Structures are given as structure tokens and as C-alpha cells.
Short mmCIF file of C-alpha atoms in Angstrom, two decimals:
data_model
loop_
_atom_site.label_atom_id
_atom_site.label_comp_id
_atom_site.label_asym_id
_atom_site.label_seq_id
_atom_site.Cartn_x
_atom_site.Cartn_y
_atom_site.Cartn_z
CA ASN A 1 27.56 -29.64 5.01
CA LYS A 2 26.61 -26.99 3.90
CA LEU A 3 29.37 -23.01 3.70
CA TYR A 4 27.69 -20.08 5.10
CA ALA A 5 28.65 -16.19 3.63
CA ALA A 6 27.79 -13.04 4.36
CA LYS A 7 28.46 -8.88 4.22
CA ASP A 8 28.04 -8.12 7.18
CA GLY A 9 24.63 -6.66 8.29
CA TYR A 10 23.04 -8.72 4.77
CA ASN A 11 21.70 -11.97 5.11
CA TYR A 12 23.24 -15.05 4.56
CA ALA A 13 23.65 -17.30 1.90
CA TYR A 14 24.91 -20.81 1.49
CA GLN A 15 26.84 -23.79 -0.90
CA THR A 16 26.62 -27.29 0.01
CA VAL A 17 30.49 -27.67 0.02
CA GLU A 18 32.05 -31.66 -0.11
CA VAL A 19 34.64 -32.54 2.68
CA LEU A 20 37.49 -34.77 2.01
CA THR A 21 39.82 -34.50 4.59
CA THR A 22 39.69 -32.66 7.77
CA THR A 23 41.77 -30.00 6.01
CA THR A 24 39.88 -28.70 2.97
CA THR A 25 40.66 -25.73 1.27
CA ILE A 26 37.09 -23.86 0.15
CA THR A 27 38.32 -20.36 -2.36
CA LEU A 28 35.11 -18.13 -1.81
CA GLU A 29 35.48 -15.56 -5.03
CA LEU A 30 34.09 -12.16 -3.94
CA ASP A 31 32.66 -8.97 -5.35
CA SER A 32 32.40 -5.79 -2.67
CA ASP A 33 34.98 -3.84 -3.77
CA ASN A 34 34.17 -4.06 -7.68
CA ASN A 35 31.05 -2.59 -7.33
CA PRO A 36 30.69 0.44 -9.71
CA VAL A 37 28.81 2.29 -7.84
CA LYS A 38 29.99 3.83 -4.53
CA VAL A 39 27.68 6.35 -2.00
CA SER A 40 27.98 8.17 1.49
CA LEU A 41 27.69 10.48 3.03
CA ASP A 42 27.43 13.47 3.18
CA ARG A 43 25.54 15.77 6.10
CA PRO A 44 24.01 15.73 8.84
CA ASN A 45 26.81 13.56 10.80
CA ASP A 46 26.36 11.32 13.84
CA ASN A 47 24.19 12.19 16.32
CA THR A 48 22.94 15.42 14.90
CA GLN A 49 20.00 17.26 16.56
CA PHE A 50 16.70 18.88 15.56
CA PRO A 51 13.87 20.55 17.03
CA GLU A 52 10.82 19.24 17.15
CA GLY A 53 8.86 20.16 13.68
CA ALA A 54 11.23 20.25 11.61
CA ALA A 55 12.46 19.12 8.22
CA PHE A 56 15.58 18.35 7.36
CA GLU A 57 17.96 17.01 4.44
CA ILE A 58 20.31 14.74 4.41
CA GLU A 59 23.15 15.05 1.40
CA PHE A 60 24.96 11.64 0.63
CA THR A 61 27.68 11.59 -2.89
CA VAL A 62 27.09 8.66 -5.50
CA GLU A 63 30.44 7.65 -7.57
CA GLY A 64 28.75 5.84 -10.68
CA VAL A 65 25.35 7.38 -11.23
CA MET A 66 24.71 6.61 -15.07
CA ASN A 67 21.38 4.79 -14.19
CA THR A 68 21.70 4.68 -10.21
CA GLU A 69 19.23 4.48 -8.57
CA CYS A 70 18.92 5.35 -4.50
CA ALA A 71 16.64 4.70 -1.57
CA LEU A 72 16.34 6.48 1.93
CA LEU A 73 16.14 4.29 4.97
CA LEU A 74 15.11 4.87 8.04
CA GLY A 75 13.36 3.66 10.89
CA LEU A 76 13.28 4.71 15.49
CA ASP A 77 16.34 3.37 17.40
CA SER A 78 15.02 0.89 18.41
CA ALA A 79 13.33 -1.06 15.81
CA SER A 80 15.07 -4.11 14.44
CA PHE A 81 15.22 -3.27 10.79
CA LEU A 82 14.59 0.25 8.95
CA GLU A 83 12.31 0.89 6.06
CA VAL A 84 12.99 2.50 2.87
CA TYR A 85 10.83 6.96 3.69
CA ASP A 86 11.69 7.72 0.00
CA ASP A 87 14.01 6.20 -2.97
CA GLY A 88 14.31 6.55 -6.86
CA PRO A 89 16.84 7.46 -9.89
CA ILE A 90 18.79 10.25 -8.84
CA PRO A 91 19.57 12.89 -11.42
CA GLU A 92 23.44 13.08 -12.85
CA ASP A 93 24.49 16.37 -12.08
CA GLY A 94 23.20 16.54 -8.43
CA PRO A 95 22.80 16.88 -5.60
CA TYR A 96 21.89 14.38 -3.90
CA ILE A 97 19.77 15.07 -1.58
CA PHE A 98 16.84 13.68 0.49
CA THR A 99 14.54 16.31 2.45
CA ILE A 100 12.57 14.26 6.05
CA ASN A 101 9.83 15.90 6.62
CA PRO A 102 8.47 16.96 10.18
CA LEU A 103 8.87 13.98 12.62
CA PRO A 104 8.17 12.67 16.27
CA SER A 105 10.48 13.63 18.86
CA GLY A 106 13.21 10.28 19.39
CA THR A 107 16.29 9.18 17.99
CA TYR A 108 15.94 7.34 14.09
CA LYS A 109 18.71 5.90 12.50
CA TYR A 110 18.96 5.97 9.23
CA MET A 111 21.45 4.81 6.92
CA ILE A 112 21.50 4.91 2.44
CA GLU A 113 21.73 2.80 -0.53
CA CYS A 114 22.22 2.89 -4.19
CA THR A 115 21.60 -0.19 -7.15
CA GLN A 116 23.00 -0.12 -10.22
CA GLY A 117 22.47 -3.28 -12.18
CA ASN A 118 22.99 -5.69 -9.65
CA SER A 119 25.57 -4.06 -7.85
CA VAL A 120 24.17 -2.46 -4.47
CA ALA A 121 26.20 0.44 -2.20
CA SER A 122 25.90 1.61 0.92
CA THR A 123 26.81 3.69 2.95
CA GLU A 124 27.26 3.43 6.93
CA THR A 125 23.55 3.76 9.88
CA ARG A 126 23.88 7.41 11.56
CA SER A 127 21.56 8.07 14.42
CA VAL A 128 19.65 12.30 14.70
CA LEU A 129 17.84 12.84 18.18
CA ILE A 130 14.31 15.07 17.38
CA GLY A 131 13.11 16.87 20.32
CA GLU A 132 14.74 16.94 23.68
CA PRO A 133 14.65 13.95 25.61
CA GLN A 134 13.45 13.87 29.30
CA ALA A 135 15.12 13.66 32.07
CA ASP A 136 15.69 10.66 34.11
CA ASN A 137 13.23 10.90 35.93
CA ALA A 138 10.04 11.73 33.40
CA PHE A 139 10.30 8.25 32.94
CA ASN A 140 11.53 5.76 34.61
CA TYR A 141 10.99 2.86 31.31
CA GLU A 142 12.33 -0.11 33.04
CA GLY A 143 12.44 -1.74 29.72
CA SER A 144 14.97 -2.63 26.53
CA SER A 145 14.13 -1.69 23.28
CA ASP A 146 13.52 -5.72 22.16
CA ASP A 147 11.29 -5.28 25.25
CA LEU A 148 9.18 -3.12 22.91
CA ASP A 149 9.46 -5.80 19.38
CA ALA A 150 8.76 -8.64 20.76
CA GLU A 151 5.07 -8.46 19.01
CA ARG A 152 6.23 -7.86 15.78
CA GLU A 153 9.37 -10.56 15.95
CA LEU A 154 5.85 -13.21 17.50
CA PHE A 155 4.46 -11.36 13.92
CA ASP A 156 7.65 -12.11 12.33
CA ASN A 157 7.22 -14.97 12.45
CA ALA A 158 3.79 -16.66 11.71
CA LEU A 159 4.69 -14.86 8.03
CA ASP A 160 7.72 -17.02 8.50
CA ALA A 161 5.52 -20.25 9.38
CA LEU A 162 2.62 -19.20 7.32
CA LYS A 163 5.50 -20.66 4.43
CA SER A 164 5.53 -24.05 5.64
CA LEU A 165 2.33 -24.99 5.19
CA SER A 166 0.15 -27.26 2.79
CA ALA A 167 -0.60 -25.21 -0.37
CA LYS A 168 -4.21 -26.05 1.16
CA GLU A 169 -3.59 -24.58 4.80
CA GLN A 170 -2.43 -21.52 2.89
CA GLU A 171 -5.32 -20.84 0.52
CA PHE A 172 -7.58 -20.91 3.02
CA ALA A 173 -5.68 -19.09 5.23
CA LYS A 174 -6.12 -15.75 2.44
CA LEU A 175 -9.62 -16.56 2.17
CA LEU A 176 -9.73 -15.60 5.40
CA GLY A 177 -7.33 -13.48 5.51
CA ILE A 178 -4.96 -14.59 8.06
CA THR A 179 -2.09 -13.24 6.23
CA GLN A 180 -3.24 -9.82 6.01
CA LYS A 181 -3.90 -9.68 9.05
CA ILE A 182 -1.18 -10.40 10.39
CA ARG A 183 0.63 -8.05 8.37
CA ASP A 184 -2.18 -5.00 9.07
CA ALA A 185 -0.93 -6.72 13.20
CA LYS A 186 2.94 -6.64 12.00
CA ARG A 187 2.92 -2.34 11.33
CA ALA A 188 0.24 -1.98 13.84
CA ALA A 189 2.74 -3.72 16.76
CA GLY A 190 5.55 -1.33 15.64
CA LEU A 191 3.74 2.29 15.35
CA LYS A 192 2.06 1.51 19.39
CA GLY A 193 5.62 -0.09 20.18
CA ARG A 194 7.56 3.00 18.52
CA ASP A 195 4.23 5.21 20.84
CA ILE A 196 5.54 3.15 24.17
CA PHE A 197 9.45 3.65 23.65
CA ASP A 198 8.89 8.46 22.75
CA LEU A 199 7.49 7.71 25.69
CA ARG A 200 10.54 8.94 27.15
CA TYR A 201 10.58 12.48 25.30
CA ARG A 202 6.96 13.53 26.27
CA LYS A 203 6.92 16.80 27.93
CA ASP A 204 3.50 17.38 27.21
CA LEU A 205 2.78 14.40 29.96
CA THR A 206 3.30 14.32 33.44
CA ALA A 207 4.83 11.30 34.94
CA GLY A 208 1.21 10.45 35.80
CA GLU A 209 0.09 10.91 32.87
CA ILE A 210 2.68 8.70 30.98
CA THR A 211 2.93 5.70 33.08
CA ALA A 212 -1.56 6.00 32.31
CA GLU A 213 -0.19 5.92 28.58
CA GLU A 214 1.74 3.17 28.30
CA GLN A 215 -0.24 1.04 30.70
CA LYS A 216 -3.13 1.72 28.24
CA LEU A 217 -0.34 0.81 25.07
CA ARG A 218 0.33 -1.72 26.50
CA GLN A 219 -3.16 -3.27 26.95
CA GLU A 220 -3.76 -3.02 22.50
CA LEU A 221 -0.85 -4.71 22.45
CA LYS A 222 -2.11 -7.17 24.59
CA TYR A 223 -6.35 -6.54 22.37
CA LEU A 224 -3.84 -7.29 19.11
CA VAL A 225 -1.95 -10.21 19.55
CA GLU A 226 -5.12 -11.89 21.10
CA GLU A 227 -7.46 -10.72 18.20
CA THR A 228 -4.49 -11.86 15.37
CA PRO A 229 -5.02 -15.17 14.21
CA ILE A 230 -1.37 -16.09 13.37
CA SER A 231 -1.68 -19.97 11.88
CA ILE A 232 -4.68 -22.31 10.62
CA LYS A 233 -4.40 -26.23 10.72
CA LEU A 234 -7.04 -28.36 8.33
CA GLU A 235 -8.58 -31.02 9.09
CA ASP A 236 -10.97 -31.46 6.76
CA SER A 237 -11.66 -30.24 3.06
CA ARG A 238 -13.42 -31.03 0.31
CA THR A 239 -14.65 -28.86 -2.77
CA PHE A 240 -17.20 -29.96 -4.75
CA VAL A 241 -20.22 -28.48 -7.71
CA ASP A 242 -23.80 -28.68 -6.42
CA TYR A 243 -26.97 -26.11 -6.85
CA ILE A 244 -30.57 -26.09 -5.51
CA SER A 245 -32.72 -28.16 -7.09
CA GLU A 246 -35.91 -27.05 -7.75
CA GLU A 247 -37.44 -29.53 -4.32
CA GLU A 248 -35.65 -27.50 -2.02
CA LEU A 249 -36.34 -24.12 -3.51
CA ALA A 250 -39.97 -25.07 -2.89
CA SER A 251 -39.04 -26.13 0.01
CA PHE A 252 -37.24 -22.77 1.06
CA ILE A 253 -40.34 -20.20 0.26
CA GLU A 254 -42.75 -22.39 1.77
CA ASN A 255 -40.57 -22.98 5.42
CA ASN A 256 -40.00 -18.93 4.71
CA GLU A 257 -42.57 -17.50 3.15
CA GLU A 258 -43.92 -14.90 5.64
CA ALA A 259 -40.33 -13.40 5.36
CA LEU A 260 -39.79 -13.31 1.81
CA VAL A 261 -42.61 -11.81 0.75
CA GLU A 262 -42.20 -9.12 3.10
CA SER A 263 -38.34 -8.23 2.19
CA TYR A 264 -39.60 -9.19 -1.91
CA GLY A 265 -43.47 -9.41 -2.29
CA GLN A 266 -45.96 -11.49 -2.49
CA TYR A 267 -44.87 -12.78 -6.42
CA ILE A 268 -41.78 -15.24 -5.01
CA THR A 269 -45.11 -17.17 -4.17
CA LYS A 270 -46.05 -17.98 -7.26
CA ALA A 271 -44.92 -21.01 -9.51
CA SER A 272 -43.83 -18.72 -12.59
CA PHE A 273 -41.62 -17.05 -10.09
CA GLN A 274 -40.01 -19.44 -8.89
CA LYS A 275 -39.51 -20.96 -12.54
CA LYS A 276 -37.37 -17.68 -13.72
CA LEU A 277 -35.17 -18.47 -10.50
CA LEU A 278 -34.00 -21.88 -11.25
CA ALA A 279 -33.53 -21.00 -15.34
CA ALA A 280 -31.91 -17.75 -13.71
CA GLN A 281 -29.34 -20.46 -11.82
CA GLN A 282 -27.98 -22.14 -15.43
CA SER A 283 -26.69 -18.58 -15.96
CA TYR A 284 -23.30 -19.49 -13.23
CA THR A 285 -20.98 -21.40 -12.62
CA LEU A 286 -20.15 -22.71 -8.12
CA LYS A 287 -17.24 -24.18 -6.71
CA THR A 288 -18.08 -24.35 -3.14
CA LYS A 289 -14.92 -25.18 -0.28
CA ILE A 290 -15.46 -26.42 2.36
CA ALA A 291 -13.52 -27.37 5.24
CA THR A 292 -12.61 -27.63 8.91
CA ALA A 293 -10.00 -26.25 11.07
CA THR A 294 -7.97 -25.26 13.95
CA ILE A 295 -7.59 -21.10 14.14
CA LYS A 296 -4.57 -20.35 16.71
CA TYR A 297 -4.65 -16.70 17.96
CA GLY A 298 -1.23 -14.79 19.02
CA ASP A 299 -1.86 -15.73 22.55
CA GLY A 300 -1.89 -19.13 22.26
CA GLN A 301 -5.91 -19.65 22.16
CA ALA A 302 -7.71 -22.19 19.33
CA GLU A 303 -10.78 -22.07 18.03
CA ASP A 304 -11.96 -24.58 16.36
CA VAL A 305 -13.67 -23.39 13.23
CA SER A 306 -15.52 -24.41 9.65
CA ILE A 307 -15.01 -23.18 6.64
CA VAL A 308 -17.59 -22.15 3.85
CA THR A 309 -16.69 -19.80 0.39
CA LYS A 310 -18.06 -20.05 -2.91
CA GLN A 311 -16.84 -19.38 -6.34
CA PHE A 312 -18.36 -17.91 -8.72
CA ALA A 313 -18.73 -16.87 -12.65
CA TYR A 314 -21.21 -15.89 -14.13
CA GLY A 315 -21.50 -16.71 -17.68
CA SER A 316 -22.46 -13.38 -20.57
CA ASN A 317 -26.09 -14.06 -20.54
CA ALA A 318 -26.10 -13.41 -16.48
CA ALA A 319 -26.37 -9.97 -14.75
CA THR A 320 -23.11 -8.83 -14.56
CA ALA A 321 -20.62 -9.71 -11.63
CA GLY A 322 -21.36 -6.60 -8.26
CA GLY A 323 -23.79 -5.24 -9.92
CA GLU A 324 -26.20 -3.36 -7.53
CA GLU A 325 -29.61 -4.91 -8.19
CA GLU A 326 -28.35 -9.08 -8.21
CA SER A 327 -27.51 -10.36 -4.93
CA ILE A 328 -26.92 -14.50 -3.62
CA LEU A 329 -28.95 -16.14 -0.97
CA GLU A 330 -26.81 -17.90 1.17
CA ILE A 331 -29.73 -21.20 2.52
CA ILE A 332 -28.41 -22.44 5.57
CA PRO A 333 -29.84 -25.31 7.74
CA LYS A 334 -30.00 -25.70 10.74
CA SER A 335 -28.06 -29.08 11.85
CA VAL A 336 -24.88 -26.58 9.87
CA ALA A 337 -26.17 -23.36 12.41
CA ARG A 338 -28.47 -22.27 14.88
CA ASP A 339 -28.89 -18.77 13.46
CA ALA A 340 -26.94 -16.03 12.81
CA ASN A 341 -25.05 -14.69 15.11
CA GLU A 342 -23.88 -18.77 14.97
CA LEU A 343 -21.00 -17.03 11.65
CA THR A 344 -18.48 -14.98 11.40
CA ILE A 345 -19.29 -13.48 7.54
CA PHE A 346 -16.57 -11.92 5.85
CA GLY A 347 -17.60 -9.03 3.63
CA GLU A 348 -20.79 -6.48 2.83
CA HIS A 349 -23.86 -8.84 3.70
CA VAL A 350 -27.48 -8.48 4.92
CA VAL A 351 -29.00 -11.65 7.46
CA LEU A 352 -32.04 -11.59 6.07
CA ILE A 353 -34.25 -14.92 7.80
CA GLU A 354 -32.23 -14.76 11.02
CA ASP A 355 -32.84 -19.07 10.79
CA PRO A 356 -29.80 -17.55 9.24
CA VAL A 357 -30.58 -16.89 5.53
CA ILE A 358 -27.33 -14.30 4.49
CA LEU A 359 -27.63 -11.66 1.74
CA PHE A 360 -24.83 -11.06 0.30
CA PRO A 361 -24.30 -8.50 -3.12
CA ALA A 362 -23.84 -11.14 -6.36
CA LYS A 363 -19.53 -10.57 -5.82
CA GLU A 364 -16.86 -12.73 -7.63
CA SER A 365 -16.68 -14.99 -3.87
CA ILE A 366 -18.59 -15.70 -0.33
CA THR A 367 -16.54 -16.19 3.27
CA TYR A 368 -17.51 -17.11 6.43
CA THR A 369 -16.81 -19.83 9.16
CA ILE A 370 -19.20 -21.21 11.44
CA LYS A 371 -18.03 -22.26 15.05
CA GLY A 372 -17.20 -25.74 16.21
CA PHE A 373 -16.90 -28.93 13.26
CA VAL A 374 -19.89 -28.88 11.61
CA ASP A 375 -19.98 -32.60 9.98
CA MET A 376 -18.91 -32.01 6.69
CA ASP A 377 -22.11 -34.43 4.87
CA ASP A 378 -24.19 -31.09 6.93
CA LEU A 379 -21.92 -28.61 5.62
CA GLU A 380 -22.26 -29.69 1.50
CA LYS A 381 -26.07 -29.12 2.84
CA VAL A 382 -25.95 -25.56 2.22
CA ARG A 383 -27.30 -23.93 -0.70
CA SER A 384 -26.45 -20.34 -2.74
CA LEU A 385 -29.62 -19.07 -4.49
CA LEU A 386 -28.32 -16.12 -7.34
CA ILE A 387 -31.60 -13.18 -8.40
CA PRO A 388 -29.83 -11.72 -11.01
CA GLU A 389 -31.78 -8.25 -11.53
CA LEU A 390 -32.93 -9.26 -14.83
CA VAL A 391 -35.09 -12.05 -12.03
CA ILE A 392 -36.25 -9.02 -9.89
CA GLU A 393 -36.71 -6.63 -13.38
CA GLN A 394 -39.02 -8.62 -14.63
CA GLY A 395 -40.75 -10.34 -11.30
CA MET A 396 -40.45 -7.77 -8.05
CA THR A 397 -40.38 -4.53 -9.74
CA GLY A 398 -43.30 -1.87 -9.57
CA TYR A 399 -46.11 -2.94 -8.21
CA GLY A 400 -44.75 -6.18 -7.99
CA ILE A 401 -43.74 -4.76 -4.36
CA PHE A 402 -46.94 -4.35 -2.77
CA GLY A 403 -48.85 -7.31 -4.83
CA LEU A 404 -51.05 -5.37 -6.76
CA ASP A 405 -48.74 -7.53 -9.75
CA THR A 406 -51.42 -7.60 -11.56
CA LEU A 407 -52.54 -4.22 -12.51
CA GLY A 408 -56.63 -4.88 -12.23
CA GLY A 409 -56.84 -7.80 -13.99
CA MET A 410 -56.64 -8.03 -17.10
CA ALA A 411 -57.02 -10.16 -18.94
CA GLU A 412 -56.39 -10.95 -22.81
CA ASN A 413 -58.46 -11.01 -25.73
CA TRP A 414 -56.86 -11.99 -29.64
CA GLY A 415 -59.66 -10.26 -31.30
CA MET A 416 -58.96 -6.96 -28.95
CA SER A 417 -55.65 -7.32 -29.36
CA LEU A 418 -55.47 -6.97 -33.47
CA MET A 419 -57.29 -3.93 -33.95
CA THR A 420 -55.78 -2.09 -31.36
CA LEU A 421 -53.10 -2.96 -33.18
CA VAL A 422 -54.94 -1.96 -36.47
CA ILE A 423 -55.11 1.04 -35.05
CA PHE A 424 -51.85 1.74 -34.12
CA ILE A 425 -50.33 1.12 -37.29
CA ILE A 426 -52.86 4.21 -38.31
CA SER A 427 -52.02 6.12 -35.81
CA ILE A 428 -48.24 6.22 -37.06
CA PHE A 429 -49.02 6.91 -40.22
CA LEU A 430 -51.70 10.10 -39.59
CA VAL A 431 -48.60 10.86 -36.87
CA TRP A 432 -45.91 10.90 -40.24
CA GLN A 433 -48.49 12.47 -42.13
CA PHE A 434 -49.02 15.58 -40.41
CA GLY A 435 -46.28 16.64 -39.05
CA LEU A 436 -47.43 15.41 -35.71
CA ILE A 437 -44.28 14.35 -33.90
CA ASP A 438 -43.31 17.35 -31.41
CA GLN A 439 -47.07 17.65 -30.40
CA VAL A 440 -47.15 14.36 -29.79
CA LYS A 441 -43.81 14.34 -27.29
CA TYR A 442 -45.08 17.42 -26.10
CA LEU A 443 -47.78 14.83 -24.37
CA PHE A 444 -45.82 12.24 -24.24
CA TRP A 445 -44.03 13.78 -21.74
CA SER A 446 -46.52 15.35 -20.41
CA ALA A 447 -48.66 12.74 -19.26
CA GLY A 448 -46.13 10.39 -18.60
CA PRO A 449 -44.15 11.56 -16.09
CA LYS A 450 -47.15 12.69 -13.95
CA THR A 451 -47.56 8.64 -13.44
CA LYS A 452 -44.20 7.89 -13.17
CA LEU A 453 -43.60 11.13 -10.21
CA HIS A 454 -46.83 9.51 -8.27
CA TYR A 455 -45.22 5.57 -8.06
CA MET A 456 -41.89 6.82 -6.67
CA ARG A 457 -43.69 9.01 -4.54
CA VAL A 458 -44.87 5.76 -2.98
CA LEU A 459 -41.92 4.30 -2.85
CA LEU A 460 -40.49 6.65 -0.89
CA ASN A 461 -43.55 6.84 2.19
CA ASP A 462 -42.89 3.82 1.43
CA ILE A 463 -38.79 3.76 2.73
CA HIS A 464 -39.94 6.15 5.17
CA ASP A 465 -42.66 4.25 6.82
CA ASN A 466 -40.38 1.72 7.33
CA ILE A 467 -37.40 2.83 8.84
CA SER A 468 -39.90 4.09 11.16
CA ALA A 469 -41.11 0.34 11.79
CA ASN A 470 -37.45 -0.45 12.58
CA ASN A 471 -37.36 -2.43 9.60
CA TYR A 472 -33.92 -1.52 7.31
CA ASP A 473 -33.29 -4.61 5.27
CA LYS A 474 -36.94 -4.03 3.40
CA ALA A 475 -36.82 0.01 3.22
CA LEU A 476 -33.01 -0.67 1.54
CA LEU A 477 -34.50 -2.80 -0.81
CA ILE A 478 -37.44 -1.03 -1.82
CA TYR A 479 -34.50 2.10 -2.14
CA LYS A 480 -32.74 0.39 -4.19
CA GLU A 481 -36.28 0.05 -6.12
CA ALA A 482 -36.56 2.98 -6.04
CA LYS A 483 -32.84 4.68 -7.29
CA LEU A 484 -33.55 2.02 -10.29
CA THR A 485 -36.60 3.75 -11.72
CA TYR A 486 -34.74 7.67 -10.87
CA ASP A 487 -32.58 6.24 -12.68
CA LYS A 488 -34.54 5.81 -15.77
CA LEU A 489 -36.72 9.09 -15.43
CA ALA A 490 -36.72 12.01 -17.44
CA THR A 491 -33.96 15.40 -16.33
CA HIS A 492 -36.98 17.44 -15.37
CA THR A 493 -38.68 14.66 -12.99
CA LYS A 494 -35.45 13.88 -11.71
CA ASN A 495 -35.08 17.89 -10.73
CA GLU A 496 -38.50 17.94 -9.06
CA LEU A 497 -37.14 14.31 -7.35
CA TYR A 498 -34.43 15.44 -5.94
CA ASP A 499 -34.89 16.79 -2.60
CA GLU A 500 -37.08 13.80 -1.63
CA PHE A 501 -34.61 11.74 -3.19
CA ILE A 502 -32.17 13.26 -1.23
CA ASP A 503 -33.86 13.31 2.12
CA VAL A 504 -35.04 9.81 2.14
CA CYS A 505 -31.47 8.65 1.07
CA ALA A 506 -30.16 10.31 4.95
CA GLU A 507 -32.48 9.30 6.59
CA LEU A 508 -31.72 5.64 5.95
CA ASP A 509 -28.03 6.48 6.21
CA THR A 510 -28.61 7.95 9.81
CA SER A 511 -30.87 4.20 10.51
CA TYR A 512 -27.79 2.64 9.51
CA LEU A 513 -25.28 4.71 12.03
CA LYS A 514 -27.67 3.96 15.01
CA ARG A 515 -27.56 1.03 13.84
CA LEU A 516 -23.89 0.40 13.24
CA VAL A 517 -22.52 2.55 16.86
CA VAL A 518 -25.13 -0.29 18.86
CA GLU A 519 -23.19 -3.12 16.83
CA MET A 520 -19.55 -1.73 17.70
CA ASP A 521 -20.34 -1.02 21.09
CA LYS A 522 -21.32 -4.70 21.14
CA ALA A 523 -17.66 -5.30 20.17
CA LEU A 524 -16.49 -3.81 22.51
CA LYS A 525 -18.05 -5.02 25.17
CA GLU A 526 -17.12 -8.11 23.84
CA GLU A 527 -13.37 -6.78 23.39
CA LYS A 528 -13.55 -8.03 19.64
CA LEU A 529 -11.25 -4.68 18.92
CA ALA A 530 -10.10 -5.36 15.31
CA GLN A 531 -14.17 -5.84 14.06
CA ALA A 532 -14.76 -2.84 16.32
CA ILE A 533 -12.41 -0.92 13.65
CA GLU A 534 -13.98 -1.66 11.44
CA TYR A 535 -17.92 -0.80 12.77
CA TYR A 536 -15.82 2.61 12.87
CA ALA A 537 -14.37 2.55 9.55
CA LYS A 538 -18.23 2.21 7.86
CA ILE A 539 -20.05 4.64 10.36
CA GLU A 540 -16.88 6.74 9.92
CA GLY A 541 -18.20 6.91 6.11
CA THR A 542 -21.37 6.84 7.02
CA TYR A 543 -21.38 10.02 9.17
CA ASP A 544 -19.12 12.22 6.25
CA ARG A 545 -22.33 11.68 3.98
CA LEU A 546 -25.06 13.10 5.86
CA PRO A 547 -26.44 16.78 6.13
CA GLU A 548 -24.98 18.60 8.26
CA ALA A 549 -27.79 19.01 10.13
CA GLU A 550 -28.20 15.14 9.91
CA LYS A 551 -24.66 15.31 11.78
#
């Protein structure tokens, strides 16, 4: 048997008790009257009305204020519970006041809760009306406040249900962002429910406009429920460690040579470069987790998916994780996905090849899902290829991008190299002996930048050409090369190139923004609201970076 006890308005606590007879007496020790801290509300009075757009104060009295913290809990009258509006330690000499910034029209309830050590004291709940209520015939809302909380309750229950899942299911729920999506949806549902309830106070709308606005908000709530995953059930899962082999790398490059040369240059087909790539794979550790699972959504619909998540740990001799120049190529066999459209990818990425091959920044982890249940043995054939900055600099930067990595086919000649070394040593001696260091520095800085300046302009022109040809991904790769070179230039050379560099950045951003608009439009037509919102956030951030003329 269990005995349940709780103060009114609080969650209950229970204690297991043994009932010996039908007249067993149980003694409860309650200390609610022994709290050293006491709190009461002074103003405003219950049901006080304030004009819309006005700030107001809530004043209260506290007894036993030493080391006491108080919180103002506030919420709409329709809300199931109050949320913390403001909190913090209170001064020992008063006054005790919380200031409320202007609120939208509506009826709100509030209370003060104070804590001192383990003691908690709270006031009664009072109400305050902001603005004037609409006339009764302005908005004939027939539902109840509970009706507007139905979606929030759905997401509340989903969060509670996640706690009862197995440890592995909870892990994959977190990896797929399900837990956070439910929290976000719960908050969004609460805001939309508030907006629907507050329509009765909207003097700026006609009755017809209020009805239309309510229908719009309810449709958004419906989309929110449909798009939000609320549960996951694992069918199968595996964890393993595996790396790309020499044969797999050679086969991958051979089968995708045209696309890879277009992105990285002819150098990638050379055996010497492939050896560098294989050596680079030893500079990190990789743990792969795969699973098949059924994901349930708020409207009761279910979707079968296969999940791949990879966790990377980079050694001290490896490129820094998250650097601009490091990347991960995720090579996905046709037996797993026919093209990139079958994937849902979390985080920043570029579809390098539609087969698909996905380019990720070298972060600590990557996660994506594939539609339907894929055979677990096939999922194990997915390979990751690390391309670190060291390999890019030695193999693909500079003229290597344009297939000119031989620089005229210079041959090594030991005799000539020895003679060059002798001349170099004598030159250093003469420069030091006759104080020619300043003159040499001048000659170096006057000649070197011209070559670098020309090279930078070749890169910038190539970026323009690729953008004009709608080859954004290649333009972005060349831009990264240009950025790396630009950062190493002398200040006066940077200044000469600054305007040209800004122009190409604006052109890249404009091209990227147009692509985002197309993707967002596609997501809206497919009623994928959450995905469309993500695209819109990227559009907004990209637009803000544009020069005024481009805007």
C-alpha cells in the first residue's frame, strides 16, 4: 500500500506503508507551518485592470529575508501552469518589487514564491487584466481553455513517455533531436494557443478577420503536431569501428573520377595523393552506430527509418576538428540509398555527388537517416573519408586546382641543387657583410606580392565563372582556397584585393540565398513546415550579410 500526501497545488509524495489491520493509524509529520520565510502580496489587488502597453509593478512583503530568493510566476489565465517571469535574491531592506514589462491584451494570473534553504513559501494566486475585453459578439469562441492546451498536453505526455524508453532508444532520440523538437513544439503550441485565446481582446480586427486568424493559427497547430516526432522504437542496432580500405578508396575514386576531379582537381587521381589520404585516416578514431527504428509523430502517423551516426575523435597530429579546411566525405552505397533525396541529414553539409556522397565539416559527429528499413549488413558498408587540411595544402591547393601541379615539370638534379645551395650560402654572407638586409627585404616584398596578387585574381575569376555556370559547390571550394591564400598575404596586398574579395563574397551569398529560396519553396509545397523554417533562418542570416546594393 502507498500513502500519498501533498500541499495543495504541489506534486504529491508517497511512502510505502504496511497495513496490519483495518484500523491501522498512520502519523504524518508536516512542517509547512514552520517555514522561517513568509511572503504575502501587497499590490495590485486581485483583478486589477491596466491599459495595454503599460508596465506595472507587483509589490510583496517578505518575513525572514536573510539569504532569501524570490521568483515571480506569471502566465495567461488559460495556461495549465505558471512560468518564471523574473527571479533572484531580494535585498534585506526592501522594497520587494517585480516590474512587469508591457504585455499583450489578456487576463494573466501570477504569484510570488520565495525560498530560504529548504524552506519554500508562496502567495495566493491573483489575476490582472491587460487591455479591454472585446464585446461578447466580436468573437464567438466556443472552446474552453483546456481545448487550447490539448497540444501542449500532447507534448508534455510525450516528454514523460521518453523517460520510459530504453537507454538506447533515449540515446537515439537525443541524436535525432527528438527530445529538443518536442520541447520546441510544446513552447510553440503554448504561444499559438495563447494567440488564439487572446483573439477575443483584439479590437483592431473585425469578426471575420478574427475567424480567419483563428483558422490560420489552428492550421499551424495542426502542422506542428504532424511534423513533430514524439517517440521512437528501435528494431535493431549495432556499434562498430571500421575504416575505408585502400581497395575501397581506389574503387571510389575510379567510379566517381569525373565529379571528384571537378571538385578537387586532377591531383586526386594520383596514387601518391591517395597514399596521403590513406595515411590521414590513421589520425582520427571513428565509432559508428547504426539502427533501424520506427518514429511516431504527434498525429499518430509512423515512419520507418534507418539511422547512421558517427563520432570522431581527432589525434594531436590531426587537423583540428571543426576547422574551415577539414572535411569528411560520407560515401553511401546504392544498396543503402539510391540518391541524396532518400536522406534526411542533420547539420551543415553539401551533396557532393547525388549517388550519394555527402561532404560534412570535420566536426565531432555526423548523423543522418534513410527512408525505410535498410539491411544492417548494407548499413555497415557506409564509409567515411577524412580529408584534413594537411592533405589539402600539399595535394590540392595552389595550381593543383587547375591541373598544373607539376609547375612546368621541373626535374631534380643533385649537382644543380648543390651549386644552388653554395650560391645561397655565399649570398647570405654578402648580404650580412655589407648591410643589404633592408634592400633585400624591399626587393622581396615588391616582387612576391605581384605573383600572389596575380594568383589571387585567377582564383577570384574562377569563382565568378563557376557561379555564372551555376556550379555553386565548386565555387565554394575555390573560395576556401582563396580565403586561405588571402589570410597569408601582406597587409598592403590584402588592401589591394579587399574590394574584389568583398564582391565575390557577396556574389557567393547571393547565389546561396537564391538556392535557399528554391528549397524553402519546395519544403512549403510539401508542407514540411519545420524544414521551411530552418531554410528561412538561413535566408535571413545570409540576407543580413549582403551589401545594400545586393539587397
